[in-house]
Short mmCIF file of C-alpha atoms and ligand atoms in Angstrom, two decimals:
data_model
loop_
_atom_site.label_atom_id
_atom_site.label_comp_id
_atom_site.label_asym_id
_atom_site.label_seq_id
_atom_site.Cartn_x
_atom_site.Cartn_y
_atom_site.Cartn_z
CA MET A 1 0.45 0.02 -0.14
CA PRO A 2 2.12 3.07 -1.26
CA ARG A 3 1.49 6.19 1.24
CA GLU A 4 0.03 9.02 -0.02
CA SER A 5 2.35 11.91 0.39
CA GLN A 6 5.81 10.53 -1.26
CA HIS A 7 7.43 13.95 -2.04
CA VAL A 8 9.21 15.00 0.85
CA ALA A 9 11.51 18.13 -0.33
CA ALA A 10 15.16 17.31 0.60
CA GLN A 11 15.10 19.97 2.53
CA GLU A 12 12.33 18.24 4.83
CA TYR A 13 14.63 14.98 5.30
CA SER A 14 17.65 17.44 6.13
CA GLN A 15 15.53 18.23 9.60
CA LEU A 16 16.30 14.55 10.36
CA ARG A 17 20.16 14.80 10.07
CA THR A 18 19.32 17.87 13.14
CA VAL A 19 18.52 15.06 15.24
CA ILE A 20 19.89 11.96 14.64
CA LYS A 21 22.74 10.99 16.33
CA GLY A 22 24.12 7.87 13.65
CA GLN A 23 23.57 8.76 10.14
CA VAL A 24 21.24 9.95 7.62
CA LEU A 25 22.63 8.94 3.87
CA GLU A 26 21.08 10.68 1.08
CA PRO A 27 21.46 9.62 -3.00
CA GLY A 28 24.47 11.66 -3.44
CA ASP A 29 26.35 10.44 -0.16
CA ALA A 30 28.95 9.01 0.40
CA GLY A 31 28.74 5.87 1.99
CA TYR A 32 25.08 6.04 0.45
CA ASP A 33 25.41 3.47 -2.11
CA ASP A 34 26.66 0.84 0.16
CA ALA A 35 24.70 1.50 2.04
CA ARG A 36 21.03 0.56 0.60
CA THR A 37 23.49 -2.87 -1.14
CA VAL A 38 21.52 -5.56 0.85
CA PHE A 39 22.11 -9.62 -0.21
CA TYR A 40 20.03 -10.45 -3.43
CA GLY A 41 21.43 -8.97 -6.34
CA LYS A 42 17.77 -8.69 -8.12
CA PHE A 43 17.46 -6.27 -5.52
CA HIS A 44 20.61 -3.52 -5.77
CA HIS A 45 18.61 -1.25 -8.37
CA ARG A 46 16.60 0.06 -5.58
CA ARG A 47 17.24 3.57 -3.86
CA PRO A 48 15.48 4.68 -0.92
CA ALA A 49 14.78 8.42 -0.07
CA VAL A 50 16.75 8.23 2.80
CA ILE A 51 18.76 5.81 4.48
CA VAL A 52 18.89 6.43 8.57
CA LYS A 53 21.56 4.05 10.46
CA VAL A 54 20.11 4.53 13.84
CA ALA A 55 22.46 4.35 16.69
CA ASP A 56 20.30 3.98 19.70
CA ALA A 57 16.21 3.24 20.02
CA ASN A 58 15.52 6.75 20.50
CA ASP A 59 16.99 7.57 16.95
CA ALA A 60 14.57 4.73 15.42
CA SER A 61 11.66 7.01 17.23
CA GLN A 62 12.63 10.09 15.46
CA VAL A 63 12.03 8.24 11.66
CA VAL A 64 9.29 6.13 12.70
CA ASN A 65 8.02 9.87 13.96
CA PHE A 66 8.73 11.61 11.30
CA ALA A 67 7.35 9.00 8.87
CA ARG A 68 4.51 8.36 10.25
CA GLU A 69 3.75 12.22 10.15
CA HIS A 70 5.12 13.54 6.89
CA GLY A 71 3.50 9.73 5.57
CA ILE A 72 6.32 8.67 4.25
CA ASP A 73 7.12 4.42 3.17
CA LEU A 74 9.30 3.01 6.14
CA ALA A 75 11.15 0.09 5.70
CA VAL A 76 13.39 -1.91 8.43
CA ARG A 77 16.72 -3.64 7.72
CA SER A 78 18.77 -5.53 10.13
CA GLY A 79 20.72 -7.80 7.99
CA GLY A 80 19.05 -7.45 4.45
CA HIS A 81 18.21 -10.68 3.54
CA SER A 82 14.96 -10.31 2.72
CA LEU A 83 14.24 -12.46 0.46
CA ALA A 84 11.39 -10.00 -1.35
CA GLY A 85 13.28 -7.23 -1.00
CA HIS A 86 10.87 -5.69 1.74
CA SER A 87 14.33 -3.64 3.15
CA ASN A 88 15.78 -2.18 0.30
CA PRO A 89 12.61 -0.16 -0.89
CA ASP A 90 12.59 1.98 -4.13
CA GLY A 91 11.51 5.88 -2.91
CA GLY A 92 10.41 6.13 1.02
CA ILE A 93 12.83 5.49 4.73
CA LEU A 94 14.72 3.33 5.36
CA ILE A 95 16.09 2.67 8.82
CA ASP A 96 18.67 0.51 8.62
CA LEU A 97 19.77 -1.21 12.49
CA SER A 98 23.84 -1.58 10.99
CA LEU A 99 25.48 0.09 13.52
CA MET A 100 23.72 -1.07 16.51
CA LYS A 101 25.88 -4.36 17.34
CA GLY A 102 25.69 -3.98 21.18
CA LEU A 103 25.40 -6.97 23.24
CA GLU A 104 25.78 -7.65 27.08
CA PHE A 105 26.07 -11.25 28.11
CA ASP A 106 24.90 -11.71 31.81
CA VAL A 107 26.91 -15.22 31.70
CA PRO A 108 25.63 -16.50 35.30
CA ASN A 109 22.19 -16.23 34.62
CA ARG A 110 22.37 -17.20 30.54
CA THR A 111 21.28 -14.54 29.20
CA ALA A 112 22.23 -11.58 26.77
CA TRP A 113 21.00 -8.68 25.43
CA ALA A 114 21.24 -8.29 21.81
CA GLU A 115 21.00 -5.00 19.37
CA THR A 116 19.56 -6.37 16.34
CA GLY A 117 22.46 -5.05 14.26
CA LEU A 118 24.21 -8.04 15.25
CA THR A 119 24.57 -10.51 12.18
CA ALA A 120 23.85 -14.62 13.77
CA GLY A 121 27.57 -15.00 12.95
CA GLU A 122 28.14 -12.34 15.23
CA TYR A 123 26.22 -13.52 18.38
CA THR A 124 27.19 -16.74 17.94
CA VAL A 125 31.33 -16.52 17.80
CA ALA A 126 30.80 -13.49 21.01
CA ALA A 127 28.54 -16.48 22.85
CA GLY A 128 30.75 -19.21 22.06
CA LYS A 129 33.43 -17.10 23.52
CA HIS A 130 31.34 -18.32 27.15
CA GLY A 131 31.11 -21.66 25.78
CA LEU A 132 27.23 -20.79 25.22
CA ALA A 133 24.92 -20.09 22.67
CA THR A 134 21.09 -19.14 21.03
CA GLY A 135 20.36 -20.87 18.31
CA PHE A 136 19.58 -18.66 14.56
CA GLY A 137 19.71 -20.18 11.32
CA ASP A 138 22.21 -22.33 9.08
CA THR A 139 24.32 -18.95 7.40
CA PRO A 140 26.07 -16.45 9.95
CA SER A 141 25.70 -13.14 7.80
CA VAL A 142 21.87 -13.20 8.81
CA GLY A 143 20.57 -10.17 10.58
CA ILE A 144 19.34 -11.66 14.25
CA GLY A 145 16.50 -8.95 13.91
CA GLY A 146 14.73 -10.76 11.08
CA LEU A 147 15.35 -14.02 11.76
CA THR A 148 14.52 -13.92 15.09
CA LEU A 149 10.70 -11.54 14.10
CA GLY A 150 9.98 -14.78 11.45
CA GLY A 151 10.39 -17.53 14.37
CA GLY A 152 13.85 -18.71 13.67
CA ILE A 153 14.92 -22.35 12.69
CA GLY A 154 18.51 -23.87 12.32
CA PHE A 155 20.89 -26.01 14.15
CA LEU A 156 19.38 -25.74 17.54
CA VAL A 157 14.88 -26.32 16.39
CA ARG A 158 15.51 -30.03 17.83
CA LYS A 159 17.17 -29.79 21.18
CA HIS A 160 15.96 -25.98 21.98
CA GLY A 161 13.53 -25.38 19.61
CA LEU A 162 12.76 -21.36 17.67
CA THR A 163 14.88 -19.02 18.12
CA ILE A 164 11.73 -17.16 19.69
CA ASP A 165 11.11 -19.75 22.23
CA ASP A 166 14.47 -18.53 23.76
CA LEU A 167 13.07 -14.61 23.29
CA LEU A 168 12.66 -13.24 26.54
CA ALA A 169 11.99 -9.77 26.37
CA ALA A 170 12.79 -6.62 23.57
CA GLU A 171 12.69 -3.46 23.07
CA ILE A 172 10.66 -2.07 20.39
CA VAL A 173 9.22 1.38 18.84
CA THR A 174 5.87 1.11 18.08
CA ALA A 175 3.68 3.14 15.22
CA ASP A 176 3.36 5.78 18.23
CA GLY A 177 7.01 6.60 18.35
CA GLU A 178 6.71 5.33 21.82
CA ILE A 179 9.85 3.35 23.14
CA ARG A 180 8.58 -0.51 24.99
CA HIS A 181 9.91 -2.95 27.02
CA VAL A 182 7.91 -6.43 25.80
CA ASP A 183 8.49 -9.63 27.95
CA ALA A 184 5.97 -12.18 28.82
CA ASN A 185 4.37 -9.31 31.66
CA ASN A 186 4.38 -6.11 29.80
CA HIS A 187 2.89 -5.69 26.85
CA PRO A 188 2.17 -9.91 26.17
CA ASP A 189 0.11 -9.46 23.41
CA LEU A 190 2.96 -7.69 21.54
CA PHE A 191 5.65 -9.72 22.91
CA TRP A 192 3.40 -12.82 21.30
CA ALA A 193 2.99 -11.08 18.06
CA ILE A 194 6.83 -10.67 17.88
CA ARG A 195 7.51 -14.15 17.85
CA GLY A 196 6.54 -14.98 14.37
CA GLY A 197 5.11 -12.40 13.62
CA GLY A 198 7.79 -10.27 11.38
CA GLY A 199 8.21 -6.70 11.42
CA ASN A 200 4.69 -5.87 11.95
CA PHE A 201 4.45 -4.45 14.64
CA GLY A 202 7.56 -2.09 15.20
CA VAL A 203 11.31 -1.63 15.44
CA VAL A 204 12.69 -4.25 17.37
CA THR A 205 15.79 -2.16 18.94
CA ARG A 206 16.85 -5.43 21.31
CA PHE A 207 16.24 -8.87 22.18
CA LYS A 208 17.17 -10.58 25.22
CA PHE A 209 18.46 -14.30 24.86
CA ARG A 210 18.46 -17.28 26.94
CA LEU A 211 21.99 -19.44 26.17
CA HIS A 212 22.67 -22.36 26.36
CA GLU A 213 25.77 -24.12 26.82
CA ILE A 214 26.61 -25.16 24.12
CA ASP A 215 30.86 -25.60 23.99
CA LYS A 216 31.84 -28.85 21.39
CA ILE A 217 30.01 -30.17 19.14
CA VAL A 218 30.44 -32.80 16.87
CA GLY A 219 28.74 -32.43 13.37
CA GLY A 220 30.02 -30.63 9.62
CA MET A 221 29.12 -31.23 6.35
CA LEU A 222 28.25 -35.04 4.96
CA ILE A 223 27.92 -35.78 1.02
CA LEU A 224 25.77 -38.14 0.23
CA PRO A 225 24.45 -39.26 -3.33
CA ALA A 226 21.38 -38.15 -3.40
CA THR A 227 18.99 -41.78 -4.82
CA PRO A 228 15.79 -41.83 -3.34
CA ASP A 229 17.09 -44.47 -1.10
CA VAL A 230 19.51 -42.47 0.24
CA ILE A 231 17.60 -39.56 0.39
CA ALA A 232 14.58 -40.97 2.24
CA GLU A 233 16.74 -42.99 4.23
CA PHE A 234 18.53 -39.73 6.06
CA ILE A 235 15.59 -38.18 6.04
CA ALA A 236 14.28 -41.19 8.55
CA GLN A 237 17.89 -41.72 10.39
CA ALA A 238 17.37 -37.45 10.88
CA GLU A 239 14.27 -38.11 12.69
CA ALA A 240 14.72 -40.95 14.69
CA ALA A 241 18.05 -39.53 15.71
CA PRO A 242 17.69 -37.82 19.65
CA ASP A 243 16.72 -33.77 19.86
CA GLU A 244 20.43 -33.15 20.23
CA LEU A 245 20.94 -33.43 16.37
CA SER A 246 19.39 -30.93 13.97
CA THR A 247 20.07 -31.39 9.81
CA ILE A 248 19.35 -29.60 7.23
CA ALA A 249 19.64 -31.69 4.00
CA ASN A 250 20.27 -29.48 0.81
CA VAL A 251 19.72 -31.71 -2.85
CA MET A 252 21.32 -30.33 -5.31
CA VAL A 253 23.79 -31.25 -8.29
CA GLY A 254 27.41 -30.83 -6.84
CA ALA A 255 28.71 -28.19 -7.97
CA PRO A 256 32.59 -28.80 -8.99
CA MET A 257 33.30 -28.38 -5.54
CA PRO A 258 37.74 -29.27 -4.28
CA PHE A 259 36.59 -31.13 -1.59
CA LEU A 260 33.90 -33.20 -3.81
CA PRO A 261 35.91 -35.77 -6.42
CA GLU A 262 35.34 -35.00 -10.02
CA GLU A 263 32.82 -37.91 -11.01
CA HIS A 264 30.23 -36.57 -8.64
CA HIS A 265 30.44 -33.23 -10.39
CA GLY A 266 27.44 -32.21 -12.12
CA LYS A 267 25.67 -35.43 -10.12
CA LEU A 268 22.76 -35.25 -8.04
CA ILE A 269 24.26 -35.14 -4.37
CA ILE A 270 22.78 -34.39 -0.53
CA MET A 271 24.72 -31.29 1.25
CA ALA A 272 23.74 -32.01 4.54
CA LEU A 273 24.81 -29.68 7.58
CA MET A 274 24.04 -31.39 10.42
CA ALA A 275 24.71 -30.25 14.47
CA TYR A 276 25.51 -32.43 17.05
CA THR A 277 24.64 -31.27 19.87
CA GLY A 278 24.67 -33.77 23.02
CA ASP A 279 27.62 -35.74 24.67
CA VAL A 280 30.97 -35.47 22.02
CA SER A 281 31.84 -39.17 23.03
CA ASN A 282 28.59 -40.39 21.58
CA GLY A 283 29.34 -38.58 18.42
CA GLU A 284 30.37 -41.68 16.81
CA LYS A 285 27.03 -43.31 17.56
CA ILE A 286 25.31 -40.73 16.49
CA PHE A 287 26.62 -40.16 13.05
CA ALA A 288 26.62 -44.03 12.54
CA PRO A 289 23.44 -44.52 10.71
CA PHE A 290 24.52 -41.67 7.94
CA ARG A 291 27.62 -43.31 7.64
CA ALA A 292 26.61 -46.02 6.47
CA LEU A 293 24.88 -44.90 3.41
CA SER A 294 28.42 -44.33 2.07
CA PRO A 295 29.20 -40.47 1.96
CA LEU A 296 31.17 -39.06 -0.51
CA VAL A 297 32.56 -36.64 1.35
CA ASP A 298 32.72 -36.55 5.94
CA MET A 299 33.50 -33.54 7.08
CA VAL A 300 31.86 -34.35 10.35
CA GLN A 301 34.09 -33.70 13.74
CA THR A 302 34.25 -32.53 17.37
CA MET A 303 34.29 -28.72 16.65
CA PRO A 304 33.15 -25.47 18.79
CA TYR A 305 29.87 -24.26 18.44
CA PRO A 306 30.72 -21.33 16.10
CA GLU A 307 32.63 -23.33 13.49
CA ILE A 308 29.42 -24.63 12.05
CA TYR A 309 28.70 -21.22 10.47
CA LYS A 310 31.61 -21.56 8.54
CA LEU A 311 30.00 -24.13 6.40
CA MET A 312 27.78 -21.27 4.89
CA GLU A 313 29.58 -17.86 4.78
CA ALA A 314 28.00 -15.89 1.87
CA GLU A 315 29.56 -12.80 0.37
CA GLY A 316 26.23 -12.24 -1.11
CA GLY A 317 23.38 -13.82 -2.97
CA PRO A 318 22.58 -14.83 -6.43
CA PRO A 319 20.97 -12.49 -8.96
CA GLU A 320 18.39 -13.92 -9.59
CA GLU A 321 16.06 -17.15 -7.39
CA VAL A 322 12.57 -17.95 -7.69
CA ALA A 323 11.85 -19.74 -4.61
CA ARG A 324 9.08 -21.47 -2.35
CA THR A 325 8.60 -22.35 1.28
CA LEU A 326 6.50 -25.45 2.31
CA PHE A 327 5.79 -28.27 5.03
CA LEU A 328 5.16 -31.83 4.56
CA ASP A 329 4.61 -34.22 6.95
CA THR A 330 5.17 -37.22 4.57
CA PHE A 331 8.78 -38.11 3.59
CA ASP A 332 9.13 -41.94 2.63
CA ARG A 333 10.77 -43.44 -0.75
CA ASP A 334 8.20 -41.67 -2.98
CA VAL A 335 8.27 -38.17 -2.52
CA ALA A 336 12.37 -38.50 -2.55
CA GLU A 337 11.53 -39.73 -5.54
CA THR A 338 9.79 -36.70 -6.96
CA VAL A 339 12.75 -34.71 -5.62
CA VAL A 340 15.00 -36.24 -7.83
CA GLU A 341 12.69 -36.68 -10.93
CA HIS A 342 12.37 -32.32 -10.66
CA LEU A 343 15.61 -31.29 -10.04
CA GLN A 344 17.20 -33.74 -12.65
CA ARG A 345 14.49 -31.59 -15.08
CA ALA A 346 16.15 -28.24 -13.81
CA SER A 347 17.66 -26.15 -16.36
CA THR A 348 20.01 -24.06 -13.83
CA PHE A 349 21.29 -24.55 -10.26
CA ALA A 350 18.34 -25.74 -8.06
CA VAL A 351 18.27 -26.87 -4.60
CA ALA A 352 15.52 -28.54 -2.16
CA GLN A 353 16.07 -28.19 1.25
CA PHE A 354 14.66 -30.15 3.56
CA ARG A 355 14.52 -29.93 8.10
CA VAL A 356 13.69 -32.24 10.07
CA LEU A 357 11.66 -30.79 12.82
CA GLY A 358 9.91 -31.93 15.69
CA GLY A 359 11.37 -32.18 19.45
CA ALA A 360 11.81 -28.79 21.42
CA MET A 361 10.11 -26.90 18.70
CA ALA A 362 7.21 -29.38 18.72
CA ARG A 363 6.61 -29.35 22.24
CA VAL A 364 5.95 -25.70 22.46
CA PRO A 365 1.26 -25.06 22.41
CA VAL A 366 1.11 -23.71 18.60
CA ASP A 367 -0.74 -20.85 20.07
CA ALA A 368 2.62 -19.72 22.78
CA THR A 369 3.70 -17.41 19.95
CA ALA A 370 2.84 -16.33 16.47
CA PHE A 371 4.86 -18.76 14.95
CA ALA A 372 1.38 -22.00 13.85
CA HIS A 373 3.28 -24.58 12.69
CA ARG A 374 5.16 -26.50 15.82
CA SER A 375 3.40 -30.09 14.33
CA ARG A 376 4.58 -30.10 11.22
CA ARG A 377 7.22 -32.80 10.42
CA TYR A 378 9.80 -30.95 7.90
CA MET A 379 10.34 -28.06 6.28
CA ALA A 380 10.96 -28.19 2.55
CA ALA A 381 12.92 -24.68 0.62
CA ILE A 382 13.02 -25.09 -2.97
CA GLY A 383 14.97 -23.10 -4.82
CA ALA A 384 16.44 -21.87 -8.35
CA VAL A 385 19.22 -19.41 -9.06
CA TYR A 386 19.70 -17.30 -12.42
CA GLU A 387 21.50 -14.97 -13.96
CA ARG A 388 19.01 -13.56 -16.29
CA ALA A 389 15.26 -11.62 -15.27
CA GLU A 390 14.18 -12.90 -18.79
CA GLU A 391 14.76 -16.71 -17.97
CA THR A 392 12.16 -15.83 -14.19
CA PRO A 393 9.22 -17.96 -16.00
CA THR A 394 10.97 -20.36 -17.52
CA HIS A 395 12.40 -21.41 -13.60
CA LEU A 396 9.14 -20.28 -11.74
CA ALA A 397 6.92 -22.87 -13.80
CA TRP A 398 9.86 -25.66 -13.07
CA LEU A 399 9.33 -24.62 -10.01
CA ASN A 400 5.12 -24.48 -9.82
CA ASP A 401 5.60 -28.00 -10.84
CA PHE A 402 7.65 -29.36 -8.58
CA VAL A 403 5.56 -27.69 -5.68
CA ALA A 404 2.60 -28.65 -6.90
CA ALA A 405 4.37 -32.75 -7.30
CA LEU A 406 5.06 -32.29 -3.68
CA ASN A 407 2.37 -30.68 -1.65
CA GLN A 408 0.26 -32.72 0.15
CA GLY A 409 -3.16 -30.79 1.04
CA ALA A 410 -1.98 -28.64 4.34
CA GLY A 411 -0.90 -25.70 3.29
CA GLY A 412 1.54 -23.42 5.41
CA ALA A 413 4.65 -21.60 4.83
CA TYR A 414 7.89 -20.50 6.83
CA VAL A 415 7.22 -16.25 7.04
CA ASN A 416 11.03 -16.01 7.04
CA PHE A 417 11.54 -18.37 2.87
CA LEU A 418 8.68 -16.48 1.51
CA SER A 419 9.32 -14.00 -0.98
CA ASP A 420 6.98 -11.53 -2.84
CA GLU A 421 4.62 -14.06 -3.42
CA GLY A 422 0.45 -11.98 -2.23
CA GLN A 423 -1.58 -11.69 0.78
CA ALA A 424 -2.99 -15.32 0.55
CA ARG A 425 0.85 -17.19 0.63
CA VAL A 426 1.20 -14.79 3.96
CA ARG A 427 -1.91 -16.40 5.51
CA GLU A 428 -0.58 -19.68 4.93
CA ALA A 429 2.06 -18.24 7.34
CA TYR A 430 -0.74 -17.26 9.49
CA PRO A 431 -3.03 -20.06 9.63
CA GLY A 432 -6.64 -19.72 11.41
CA ALA A 433 -6.48 -18.46 15.08
CA THR A 434 -2.86 -17.28 14.78
CA TRP A 435 -4.15 -14.51 12.33
CA GLU A 436 -7.41 -13.27 13.53
CA ARG A 437 -4.92 -13.02 16.77
CA LEU A 438 -1.94 -10.81 14.92
CA THR A 439 -4.82 -8.28 12.79
CA ALA A 440 -5.87 -7.83 16.38
CA ILE A 441 -2.81 -6.83 17.78
CA LYS A 442 -1.88 -4.96 14.55
CA GLY A 443 -4.90 -2.76 14.77
CA ARG A 444 -3.67 -1.89 18.35
CA TYR A 445 -0.05 -1.59 18.31
CA ASP A 446 0.02 0.39 14.14
CA PRO A 447 -3.95 1.08 13.04
CA THR A 448 -2.14 2.96 9.73
CA ASN A 449 0.18 -0.22 9.09
CA LEU A 450 2.99 2.37 8.65
CA PHE A 451 4.68 -0.71 8.91
CA HIS A 452 3.67 -2.49 5.67
CA LEU A 453 6.96 -2.98 3.92
CA ASN A 454 6.97 -6.68 5.06
CA GLN A 455 4.68 -9.81 4.93
CA ASN A 456 2.14 -7.58 5.96
CA ILE A 457 -0.28 -8.20 8.40
CA PRO A 458 -3.04 -5.75 8.13
CA PRO A 459 -5.09 -4.20 11.60
CA ALA A 460 -7.75 -5.40 12.19
CA THR A 461 -9.96 -2.06 13.19
CA ASN A 462 -10.94 -2.64 17.03
CA GLY A 463 -8.73 -3.59 20.57
CA ALA A 464 -6.89 -1.95 23.45
CA ARG A 465 -3.16 -2.52 24.35
CA SER A 466 -2.34 -4.00 27.27
C1 LIG B 1 21.31 -17.38 3.13
C2 LIG B 1 20.04 -17.05 3.50
C3 LIG B 1 20.38 -18.17 4.27
C4 LIG B 1 19.08 -18.25 5.20
N1 LIG B 1 18.82 -19.17 6.65
C5 LIG B 1 17.72 -19.11 7.41
C6 LIG B 1 17.98 -20.37 7.97
O1 LIG B 1 18.35 -21.19 8.71
N2 LIG B 1 16.79 -20.39 9.77
C7 LIG B 1 15.84 -19.24 8.85
O2 LIG B 1 14.68 -19.56 10.03
N3 LIG B 1 16.04 -18.15 8.20
C8 LIG B 1 16.73 -18.47 7.34
N4 LIG B 1 16.64 -17.60 6.69
C9 LIG B 1 15.88 -16.70 5.87
C10 LIG B 1 16.07 -15.24 7.38
O3 LIG B 1 15.55 -15.66 8.57
C11 LIG B 1 14.98 -14.17 6.44
O4 LIG B 1 15.65 -13.47 5.00
C12 LIG B 1 15.31 -12.83 7.66
O5 LIG B 1 14.16 -12.59 6.95
C13 LIG B 1 16.45 -12.22 7.53
O6 LIG B 1 16.87 -11.44 8.43
P1 LIG B 1 17.56 -10.05 8.05
O7 LIG B 1 17.71 -9.02 9.06
O8 LIG B 1 18.53 -10.67 7.60
O9 LIG B 1 16.92 -9.38 6.70
P2 LIG B 1 16.54 -7.60 6.63
O10 LIG B 1 16.05 -8.21 4.90
O11 LIG B 1 17.14 -6.59 7.42
O12 LIG B 1 14.61 -8.09 7.19
C14 LIG B 1 13.93 -8.71 6.62
C15 LIG B 1 12.52 -8.05 6.77
O13 LIG B 1 12.39 -8.60 8.93
C16 LIG B 1 11.65 -7.17 8.68
N5 LIG B 1 13.05 -6.87 10.03
C17 LIG B 1 13.96 -6.79 10.39
N6 LIG B 1 14.67 -6.44 11.68
C18 LIG B 1 13.41 -5.98 12.01
C19 LIG B 1 14.43 -5.21 13.19
N7 LIG B 1 15.03 -5.25 14.45
N8 LIG B 1 12.88 -4.40 13.42
C20 LIG B 1 11.19 -4.13 12.74
N9 LIG B 1 11.51 -5.65 11.88
C21 LIG B 1 12.99 -5.81 11.20
C22 LIG B 1 11.63 -5.89 8.03
O14 LIG B 1 10.08 -6.38 7.93
C23 LIG B 1 12.40 -6.50 6.74
O15 LIG B 1 11.49 -6.40 6.54
C24 LIG B 1 17.63 -17.52 5.64
C25 LIG B 1 17.90 -16.56 4.46
C26 LIG B 1 19.30 -16.22 3.07
C27 LIG B 1 19.09 -15.63 3.00
#
């Protein structure tokens, strides 16, 4: 929904410079082009009217008030990995949190206050120095802001649940410019909504997380031949394993990676990322069923937990991508065969990723947070990457066929893996009562939908704040 008054004069933006402690960057300013660069290349042409690198919650509040009063589109960015390009708008104001990297550990109480300019990797490395960890995703450059607000599914999901299951409190600037502390007792409705509801409710400037004692793990990468039998068995073993093991299986064509024997280049492989956070002396036993599948490459070893992130260090995303998120409840040989068939038909580099869920994530009641997919057994993400935008219809047709063949009827989408797919898909991320509750809370805290450059939850028109 475009705002009415997008034509704010340059001198009005310059008012911001008088009140902001951080940086205000307009086109032509040194640093503006760097500041508008995000992970995905397909959004690099976009030019926000002004980018405000906020220094603290008060700065964020000033920008929120300015955008609301002038009727300007407002976008919010932590790590810049939005698949939909929501954190790099064309025109409007962008609040960029990347200067806010404060991190305070309370080691005896196993908690940390983290500013939302931190990436998952930065937080994990710092926490690792204390032998502690909070679970985020699989990639170090992803921002803790977007990842946490959408749920957060990573290497600790089966042992400790989603990232939001370790979220104890947050500091958030709401649409009225107020800086609020939210937790189970203060604004519990808002605290519920930000645990899965994405960036719809305000600018989160700090999170308070629970930390777990995780020093050494057994984990890393295992590459296996991707036959239907091996894929199905891998998933079955990952599900049968104790909660201490979380796995991410990427089925894809083997690229000419130096550690992959040449005869497997161009053939389908499973590139599995695995983390076992139990007693390291059990590692051999835990990984035996996977090693029985004759890995082509075995890089699983005992390592400090933060090292697992080294496997997925990424400078920048692909120039073009089509992707789809879905949940599955059955994964047998037929499903594995469908996966192989469709990947073999892809005319560009394509990946089908499967994460076995369950464990701690599934033990949290479904209505405890705004993430509503806790009973689903597997999360899938299918994607194809390519160079030229003209190829999009071809790869989209392939993707639609693949997803239709995998579809088991129950729908569902993980909000953090949604691209720009329209309102019906946002509804799939928030089924049933979750949607009603989210729209009511949105109506209370953001009745004019100031925060609409996101996977948008429109405000209902009644309700009082708690
Ligand atoms: C390479 C890659 C790997 C990924 N791996 C995983 C994974 O393993 N597990 C997983 O769960 N997800 C994963 N994701 C998805 C990721 O969680 C989302 O893309 C997430 O939105 C990125 O957060 P960000 O802060 O980097 O992105 P941004 O683009 O900065 O933010 C995305 C959106 O989140 C909202 N937002 C961000 N920060 C704030 C804030 N401080 N206050 C209010 N709103 C905010 C805004 O609406 C913004 O448009 C991955 C994404 C990529 C690109």
